[in-house]
PDB file of C-alpha atoms in Angstrom:
ATOM      1  CA  LYS A 204      74.388 -35.826  53.375  1.00  0.00           C
ATOM      2  CA  GLN A 205      72.202 -32.814  52.664  1.00  0.00           C
ATOM      3  CA  GLU A 206      74.233 -29.672  53.321  1.00  0.00           C
ATOM      4  CA  VAL A 207      74.095 -25.938  52.718  1.00  0.00           C
ATOM      5  CA  THR A 208      77.263 -23.932  52.063  1.00  0.00           C
ATOM      6  CA  GLN A 209      77.662 -20.168  52.106  1.00  0.00           C
ATOM      7  CA  ILE A 210      80.587 -18.351  50.540  1.00  0.00           C
ATOM      8  CA  PRO A 211      82.251 -16.101  51.493  1.00  0.00           C
ATOM      9  CA  ALA A 212      82.195 -16.492  55.279  1.00  0.00           C
ATOM     10  CA  ALA A 213      82.804 -12.759  55.668  1.00  0.00           C
ATOM     11  CA  LEU A 214      82.581  -9.748  53.397  1.00  0.00           C
ATOM     12  CA  SER A 215      83.492  -6.081  53.877  1.00  0.00           C
ATOM     13  CA  VAL A 216      82.295  -3.401  51.478  1.00  0.00           C
ATOM     14  CA  PRO A 217      82.062   0.402  51.450  1.00  0.00           C
ATOM     15  CA  GLU A 218      78.646   2.011  51.692  1.00  0.00           C
ATOM     16  CA  GLY A 219      76.774   2.254  48.408  1.00  0.00           C
ATOM     17  CA  GLU A 220      78.173  -0.891  46.798  1.00  0.00           C
ATOM     18  CA  ASN A 221      75.961  -3.557  45.310  1.00  0.00           C
ATOM     19  CA  LEU A 222      76.870  -7.034  46.536  1.00  0.00           C
ATOM     20  CA  VAL A 223      75.998 -10.692  46.115  1.00  0.00           C
ATOM     21  CA  LEU A 224      75.929 -13.396  48.774  1.00  0.00           C
ATOM     22  CA  ASN A 225      76.097 -17.000  47.642  1.00  0.00           C
ATOM     23  CA  CYS A 226      74.389 -20.148  48.904  1.00  0.00           C
ATOM     24  CA  SER A 227      74.814 -23.655  47.491  1.00  0.00           C
ATOM     25  CA  PHE A 228      72.977 -26.840  48.386  1.00  0.00           C
ATOM     26  CA  THR A 229      73.835 -30.446  47.690  1.00  0.00           C
ATOM     27  CA  ASP A 230      70.502 -31.766  46.422  1.00  0.00           C
ATOM     28  CA  SER A 231      68.288 -30.063  43.857  1.00  0.00           C
ATOM     29  CA  ALA A 232      65.175 -31.728  45.294  1.00  0.00           C
ATOM     30  CA  ILE A 233      64.182 -28.865  47.535  1.00  0.00           C
ATOM     31  CA  TYR A 234      60.782 -27.598  48.646  1.00  0.00           C
ATOM     32  CA  ASN A 235      61.814 -24.015  49.308  1.00  0.00           C
ATOM     33  CA  LEU A 236      64.717 -21.797  50.396  1.00  0.00           C
ATOM     34  CA  GLN A 237      64.662 -18.974  52.920  1.00  0.00           C
ATOM     35  CA  TRP A 238      67.132 -16.137  53.536  1.00  0.00           C
ATOM     36  CA  PHE A 239      67.500 -14.700  57.029  1.00  0.00           C
ATOM     37  CA  ARG A 240      69.357 -11.857  58.689  1.00  0.00           C
ATOM     38  CA  GLN A 241      70.859 -12.201  62.160  1.00  0.00           C
ATOM     39  CA  ASP A 242      72.249  -9.326  64.209  1.00  0.00           C
ATOM     40  CA  PRO A 243      74.850 -10.156  66.905  1.00  0.00           C
ATOM     41  CA  GLY A 244      73.281 -11.939  69.854  1.00  0.00           C
ATOM     42  CA  LYS A 245      69.807 -11.735  68.321  1.00  0.00           C
ATOM     43  CA  GLY A 246      67.343 -14.064  66.677  1.00  0.00           C
ATOM     44  CA  LEU A 247      66.720 -14.508  62.963  1.00  0.00           C
ATOM     45  CA  THR A 248      64.707 -12.142  60.809  1.00  0.00           C
ATOM     46  CA  SER A 249      63.136 -13.626  57.696  1.00  0.00           C
ATOM     47  CA  LEU A 250      64.089 -11.709  54.554  1.00  0.00           C
ATOM     48  CA  LEU A 251      62.804 -13.724  51.605  1.00  0.00           C
ATOM     49  CA  LEU A 252      61.225 -17.125  50.954  1.00  0.00           C
ATOM     50  CA  ILE A 253      61.568 -18.694  47.504  1.00  0.00           C
ATOM     51  CA  GLN A 254      59.448 -21.686  46.569  1.00  0.00           C
ATOM     52  CA  SER A 255      61.036 -24.363  44.378  1.00  0.00           C
ATOM     53  CA  SER A 256      58.818 -23.300  41.462  1.00  0.00           C
ATOM     54  CA  GLN A 257      60.068 -19.700  41.607  1.00  0.00           C
ATOM     55  CA  ARG A 258      63.205 -18.185  40.098  1.00  0.00           C
ATOM     56  CA  GLU A 259      63.442 -15.072  42.236  1.00  0.00           C
ATOM     57  CA  GLN A 260      61.862 -12.942  44.931  1.00  0.00           C
ATOM     58  CA  THR A 261      62.316  -9.253  45.633  1.00  0.00           C
ATOM     59  CA  SER A 262      61.823  -7.118  48.713  1.00  0.00           C
ATOM     60  CA  GLY A 263      63.010  -3.531  48.618  1.00  0.00           C
ATOM     61  CA  ARG A 264      66.760  -3.491  47.974  1.00  0.00           C
ATOM     62  CA  LEU A 265      66.974  -7.273  48.272  1.00  0.00           C
ATOM     63  CA  ASN A 266      66.632  -9.765  45.444  1.00  0.00           C
ATOM     64  CA  ALA A 267      67.038 -13.501  45.899  1.00  0.00           C
ATOM     65  CA  SER A 268      67.393 -15.901  43.003  1.00  0.00           C
ATOM     66  CA  LEU A 269      67.112 -19.674  42.881  1.00  0.00           C
ATOM     67  CA  ASP A 270      68.647 -22.109  40.379  1.00  0.00           C
ATOM     68  CA  LYS A 271      67.713 -25.605  41.470  1.00  0.00           C
ATOM     69  CA  SER A 272      69.540 -27.345  38.641  1.00  0.00           C
ATOM     70  CA  SER A 273      72.876 -25.916  39.744  1.00  0.00           C
ATOM     71  CA  GLY A 274      72.028 -26.053  43.445  1.00  0.00           C
ATOM     72  CA  ARG A 275      72.542 -22.343  43.991  1.00  0.00           C
ATOM     73  CA  SER A 276      70.827 -19.282  45.372  1.00  0.00           C
ATOM     74  CA  THR A 277      72.103 -15.727  45.515  1.00  0.00           C
ATOM     75  CA  LEU A 278      71.046 -12.782  47.639  1.00  0.00           C
ATOM     76  CA  TYR A 279      71.654  -9.462  45.905  1.00  0.00           C
ATOM     77  CA  ILE A 280      71.772  -6.334  48.066  1.00  0.00           C
ATOM     78  CA  ALA A 281      71.603  -3.048  46.192  1.00  0.00           C
ATOM     79  CA  ALA A 282      73.144   0.204  47.409  1.00  0.00           C
ATOM     80  CA  SER A 283      74.420  -1.254  50.672  1.00  0.00           C
ATOM     81  CA  GLN A 284      74.116   0.754  53.892  1.00  0.00           C
ATOM     82  CA  PRO A 285      75.884   0.470  57.278  1.00  0.00           C
ATOM     83  CA  GLY A 286      72.592  -0.781  58.710  1.00  0.00           C
ATOM     84  CA  ASP A 287      72.875  -3.844  56.445  1.00  0.00           C
ATOM     85  CA  SER A 288      75.826  -5.058  58.542  1.00  0.00           C
ATOM     86  CA  ALA A 289      74.780  -8.441  59.949  1.00  0.00           C
ATOM     87  CA  THR A 290      75.118 -12.162  59.338  1.00  0.00           C
ATOM     88  CA  TYR A 291      73.027 -13.484  56.464  1.00  0.00           C
ATOM     89  CA  LEU A 292      71.883 -17.093  56.659  1.00  0.00           C
ATOM     90  CA  CYS A 293      70.522 -19.308  53.899  1.00  0.00           C
ATOM     91  CA  ALA A 294      68.282 -22.245  54.816  1.00  0.00           C
ATOM     92  CA  VAL A 295      66.816 -25.020  52.671  1.00  0.00           C
ATOM     93  CA  ARG A 296      63.895 -27.406  53.076  1.00  0.00           C
ATOM     94  CA  TYR A 297      64.728 -30.593  51.212  1.00  0.00           C
ATOM     95  CA  LEU A 298      61.857 -32.629  49.760  1.00  0.00           C
ATOM     96  CA  ASP A 299      62.842 -35.873  51.408  1.00  0.00           C
ATOM     97  CA  GLN A 300      63.986 -34.358  54.670  1.00  0.00           C
ATOM     98  CA  ALA A 301      62.259 -36.121  57.500  1.00  0.00           C
ATOM     99  CA  GLY A 302      59.938 -33.642  59.098  1.00  0.00           C
ATOM    100  CA  THR A 303      60.022 -30.088  57.846  1.00  0.00           C
ATOM    101  CA  ALA A 304      63.302 -28.862  59.307  1.00  0.00           C
ATOM    102  CA  LEU A 305      65.314 -26.100  57.699  1.00  0.00           C
ATOM    103  CA  ILE A 306      68.931 -26.960  56.948  1.00  0.00           C
ATOM    104  CA  PHE A 307      71.110 -23.897  57.497  1.00  0.00           C
ATOM    105  CA  GLY A 308      74.421 -22.733  56.147  1.00  0.00           C
ATOM    106  CA  LYS A 309      76.951 -21.139  58.493  1.00  0.00           C
ATOM    107  CA  GLY A 310      76.194 -17.683  57.178  1.00  0.00           C
ATOM    108  CA  THR A 311      78.024 -14.763  55.598  1.00  0.00           C
ATOM    109  CA  THR A 312      78.966 -11.927  57.942  1.00  0.00           C
ATOM    110  CA  LEU A 313      78.617  -8.629  56.113  1.00  0.00           C
ATOM    111  CA  SER A 314      80.249  -5.385  57.210  1.00  0.00           C
ATOM    112  CA  VAL A 315      79.324  -2.165  55.413  1.00  0.00           C
ATOM    113  CA  SER A 316      81.532   0.808  56.223  1.00  0.00           C
ATOM    114  CA  SER A 317      80.408   4.425  55.973  1.00  0.00           C
TER     115      SER A 317
ATOM    116  CA  ASP B  14      50.687  -9.904  66.588  1.00  0.00           C
ATOM    117  CA  THR B  15      54.007  -9.405  68.368  1.00  0.00           C
ATOM    118  CA  GLY B  16      55.891 -12.211  66.662  1.00  0.00           C
ATOM    119  CA  VAL B  17      57.532 -15.203  68.292  1.00  0.00           C
ATOM    120  CA  SER B  18      58.410 -14.542  71.920  1.00  0.00           C
ATOM    121  CA  GLN B  19      61.026 -16.395  73.964  1.00  0.00           C
ATOM    122  CA  ASP B  20      61.732 -16.250  77.675  1.00  0.00           C
ATOM    123  CA  PRO B  21      64.197 -15.796  79.257  1.00  0.00           C
ATOM    124  CA  ARG B  22      66.556 -14.000  76.891  1.00  0.00           C
ATOM    125  CA  HIS B  23      69.583 -15.024  78.881  1.00  0.00           C
ATOM    126  CA  LYS B  24      70.194 -17.821  81.384  1.00  0.00           C
ATOM    127  CA  ILE B  25      73.352 -18.605  83.331  1.00  0.00           C
ATOM    128  CA  THR B  26      73.299 -21.863  85.229  1.00  0.00           C
ATOM    129  CA  LYS B  27      75.695 -24.127  87.045  1.00  0.00           C
ATOM    130  CA  ARG B  28      76.592 -27.464  85.545  1.00  0.00           C
ATOM    131  CA  GLY B  29      74.183 -30.145  86.689  1.00  0.00           C
ATOM    132  CA  GLN B  30      71.199 -27.841  87.168  1.00  0.00           C
ATOM    133  CA  ASN B  31      67.963 -28.103  85.222  1.00  0.00           C
ATOM    134  CA  VAL B  32      66.725 -25.233  83.041  1.00  0.00           C
ATOM    135  CA  THR B  33      63.466 -24.573  81.220  1.00  0.00           C
ATOM    136  CA  PHE B  34      62.834 -22.188  78.345  1.00  0.00           C
ATOM    137  CA  ARG B  35      59.505 -20.952  77.041  1.00  0.00           C
ATOM    138  CA  CYS B  36      58.393 -20.078  73.518  1.00  0.00           C
ATOM    139  CA  ASP B  37      55.158 -18.342  72.509  1.00  0.00           C
ATOM    140  CA  PRO B  38      54.589 -18.697  68.756  1.00  0.00           C
ATOM    141  CA  ILE B  39      52.642 -16.363  66.502  1.00  0.00           C
ATOM    142  CA  SER B  40      49.023 -16.958  67.474  1.00  0.00           C
ATOM    143  CA  GLU B  41      47.666 -18.534  64.288  1.00  0.00           C
ATOM    144  CA  HIS B  42      50.743 -20.701  63.702  1.00  0.00           C
ATOM    145  CA  ASN B  43      50.282 -24.364  64.561  1.00  0.00           C
ATOM    146  CA  ARG B  44      53.808 -25.451  63.617  1.00  0.00           C
ATOM    147  CA  LEU B  45      56.532 -24.829  66.192  1.00  0.00           C
ATOM    148  CA  TYR B  46      60.244 -25.639  65.953  1.00  0.00           C
ATOM    149  CA  TRP B  47      63.213 -25.579  68.308  1.00  0.00           C
ATOM    150  CA  TYR B  48      66.747 -25.029  67.016  1.00  0.00           C
ATOM    151  CA  ARG B  49      70.145 -24.703  68.689  1.00  0.00           C
ATOM    152  CA  GLN B  50      72.897 -22.400  67.482  1.00  0.00           C
ATOM    153  CA  THR B  51      76.505 -22.343  68.620  1.00  0.00           C
ATOM    154  CA  LEU B  52      78.987 -19.578  67.869  1.00  0.00           C
ATOM    155  CA  GLY B  53      79.891 -19.311  64.191  1.00  0.00           C
ATOM    156  CA  GLN B  54      77.423 -21.980  63.126  1.00  0.00           C
ATOM    157  CA  GLY B  55      73.998 -21.946  61.585  1.00  0.00           C
ATOM    158  CA  PRO B  56      71.034 -23.113  63.666  1.00  0.00           C
ATOM    159  CA  GLU B  57      70.555 -26.891  63.970  1.00  0.00           C
ATOM    160  CA  PHE B  58      67.123 -28.501  64.194  1.00  0.00           C
ATOM    161  CA  LEU B  59      66.133 -30.049  67.521  1.00  0.00           C
ATOM    162  CA  THR B  60      62.420 -30.830  67.413  1.00  0.00           C
ATOM    163  CA  TYR B  61      59.100 -29.959  65.783  1.00  0.00           C
ATOM    164  CA  PHE B  62      55.466 -29.771  66.903  1.00  0.00           C
ATOM    165  CA  GLN B  63      52.279 -29.681  64.908  1.00  0.00           C
ATOM    166  CA  ASN B  64      49.734 -28.398  67.378  1.00  0.00           C
ATOM    167  CA  GLU B  65      50.391 -30.390  70.561  1.00  0.00           C
ATOM    168  CA  ALA B  66      51.942 -33.385  68.808  1.00  0.00           C
ATOM    169  CA  GLN B  67      55.731 -33.687  68.774  1.00  0.00           C
ATOM    170  CA  LEU B  68      56.313 -35.112  65.292  1.00  0.00           C
ATOM    171  CA  GLU B  69      60.054 -35.052  64.868  1.00  0.00           C
ATOM    172  CA  LYS B  70      63.136 -35.156  67.085  1.00  0.00           C
ATOM    173  CA  SER B  71      66.726 -34.717  65.963  1.00  0.00           C
ATOM    174  CA  ARG B  72      69.484 -37.048  67.120  1.00  0.00           C
ATOM    175  CA  LEU B  73      70.904 -33.900  68.767  1.00  0.00           C
ATOM    176  CA  LEU B  74      68.063 -34.091  71.279  1.00  0.00           C
ATOM    177  CA  SER B  75      69.589 -36.327  73.935  1.00  0.00           C
ATOM    178  CA  ASP B  76      67.630 -37.964  76.748  1.00  0.00           C
ATOM    179  CA  ARG B  77      68.383 -34.938  78.927  1.00  0.00           C
ATOM    180  CA  PHE B  78      66.273 -32.748  76.660  1.00  0.00           C
ATOM    181  CA  SER B  79      62.486 -32.729  76.661  1.00  0.00           C
ATOM    182  CA  ALA B  80      60.023 -30.476  74.907  1.00  0.00           C
ATOM    183  CA  GLU B  81      56.313 -30.042  75.351  1.00  0.00           C
ATOM    184  CA  ARG B  82      53.558 -28.035  73.777  1.00  0.00           C
ATOM    185  CA  PRO B  83      50.455 -28.448  75.925  1.00  0.00           C
ATOM    186  CA  LYS B  84      47.210 -27.445  74.236  1.00  0.00           C
ATOM    187  CA  GLY B  85      49.108 -26.571  71.075  1.00  0.00           C
ATOM    188  CA  SER B  86      49.947 -23.066  72.238  1.00  0.00           C
ATOM    189  CA  PHE B  87      53.234 -22.179  73.955  1.00  0.00           C
ATOM    190  CA  SER B  88      56.095 -24.648  74.153  1.00  0.00           C
ATOM    191  CA  THR B  89      58.738 -25.400  76.760  1.00  0.00           C
ATOM    192  CA  LEU B  90      62.182 -26.901  76.300  1.00  0.00           C
ATOM    193  CA  GLU B  91      63.754 -28.417  79.402  1.00  0.00           C
ATOM    194  CA  ILE B  92      67.373 -29.467  79.769  1.00  0.00           C
ATOM    195  CA  GLN B  93      68.158 -31.695  82.731  1.00  0.00           C
ATOM    196  CA  ARG B  94      71.590 -32.042  84.329  1.00  0.00           C
ATOM    197  CA  THR B  95      73.090 -29.322  82.147  1.00  0.00           C
ATOM    198  CA  GLU B  96      76.603 -29.738  80.757  1.00  0.00           C
ATOM    199  CA  GLN B  97      79.030 -27.101  79.481  1.00  0.00           C
ATOM    200  CA  GLY B  98      78.424 -28.398  75.973  1.00  0.00           C
ATOM    201  CA  ASP B  99      74.805 -27.283  76.267  1.00  0.00           C
ATOM    202  CA  SER B 100      75.901 -23.647  76.179  1.00  0.00           C
ATOM    203  CA  ALA B 101      74.314 -22.206  73.050  1.00  0.00           C
ATOM    204  CA  MET B 102      71.535 -19.997  71.722  1.00  0.00           C
ATOM    205  CA  TYR B 103      68.208 -21.832  71.732  1.00  0.00           C
ATOM    206  CA  LEU B 104      65.888 -20.543  69.036  1.00  0.00           C
ATOM    207  CA  CYS B 105      62.186 -21.097  68.582  1.00  0.00           C
ATOM    208  CA  ALA B 106      60.369 -20.661  65.277  1.00  0.00           C
ATOM    209  CA  SER B 107      56.796 -20.998  64.099  1.00  0.00           C
ATOM    210  CA  SER B 108      55.040 -21.258  60.762  1.00  0.00           C
ATOM    211  CA  GLN B 109      51.438 -21.170  59.657  1.00  0.00           C
ATOM    212  CA  TRP B 110      51.524 -24.329  57.600  1.00  0.00           C
ATOM    213  CA  ASP B 111      53.778 -27.230  56.774  1.00  0.00           C
ATOM    214  CA  ARG B 112      56.959 -25.973  55.049  1.00  0.00           C
ATOM    215  CA  GLY B 113      55.683 -22.411  55.228  1.00  0.00           C
ATOM    216  CA  GLU B 114      57.784 -19.344  55.967  1.00  0.00           C
ATOM    217  CA  ALA B 115      59.440 -19.729  59.358  1.00  0.00           C
ATOM    218  CA  PHE B 116      59.509 -16.844  61.825  1.00  0.00           C
ATOM    219  CA  PHE B 117      62.035 -16.932  64.640  1.00  0.00           C
ATOM    220  CA  GLY B 118      62.101 -15.501  68.140  1.00  0.00           C
ATOM    221  CA  GLN B 119      64.988 -13.591  69.695  1.00  0.00           C
ATOM    222  CA  GLY B 120      66.382 -16.741  71.265  1.00  0.00           C
ATOM    223  CA  THR B 121      67.489 -17.751  74.747  1.00  0.00           C
ATOM    224  CA  ARG B 122      71.236 -17.583  75.346  1.00  0.00           C
ATOM    225  CA  LEU B 123      72.244 -20.374  77.756  1.00  0.00           C
ATOM    226  CA  THR B 124      75.605 -20.306  79.516  1.00  0.00           C
ATOM    227  CA  VAL B 125      76.556 -23.306  81.648  1.00  0.00           C
ATOM    228  CA  VAL B 126      79.380 -22.577  84.104  1.00  0.00           C
TER     229      VAL B 126
END
């Protein structure tokens, strides 16, 4: 079964810390991987999309890496701020997935204290 | 371009009633997806349209669920004879091409009482 796992489920850090969120997937045959942010009761905001041929993508204080061989992606957040508090979701498109559906992890809920 | 728009944002209904949700994708996007998200879980795929054609349906989409996308523009998701287990956030997403970056709406929160 093609699954996506995110560890830890929750993370609390003081403002200013650099942090890493982890995502693992069960099959290295992926098309791409997308990181999202979700605020409580809201929809998903796309943060970064990494194609299978890429190793990393950067946007501002965010950097996402992809290692297909080990089935892992990380989202690095530099100099965290209270406004970064949200749930971060990782989603994968597998190559042989019928249709083009994203398979999501359960997310990591981040709390940044001031 | 205002992004993906969903209506209503919240819906409370009695068990057994029918409900319909609407999604307006980003204008140039011809791929449209519906997902369902329950508390503490990631979104789960329900169905997918390319233009007006419904190309994929998840096993989660029971016979009580139906989705349409007339003329390849907005989409509706109808749930008939709602059950308490249908309570969830229903999310719509669109993308410009197959397997392209997905953009999500704010979701419709359904509560069945």
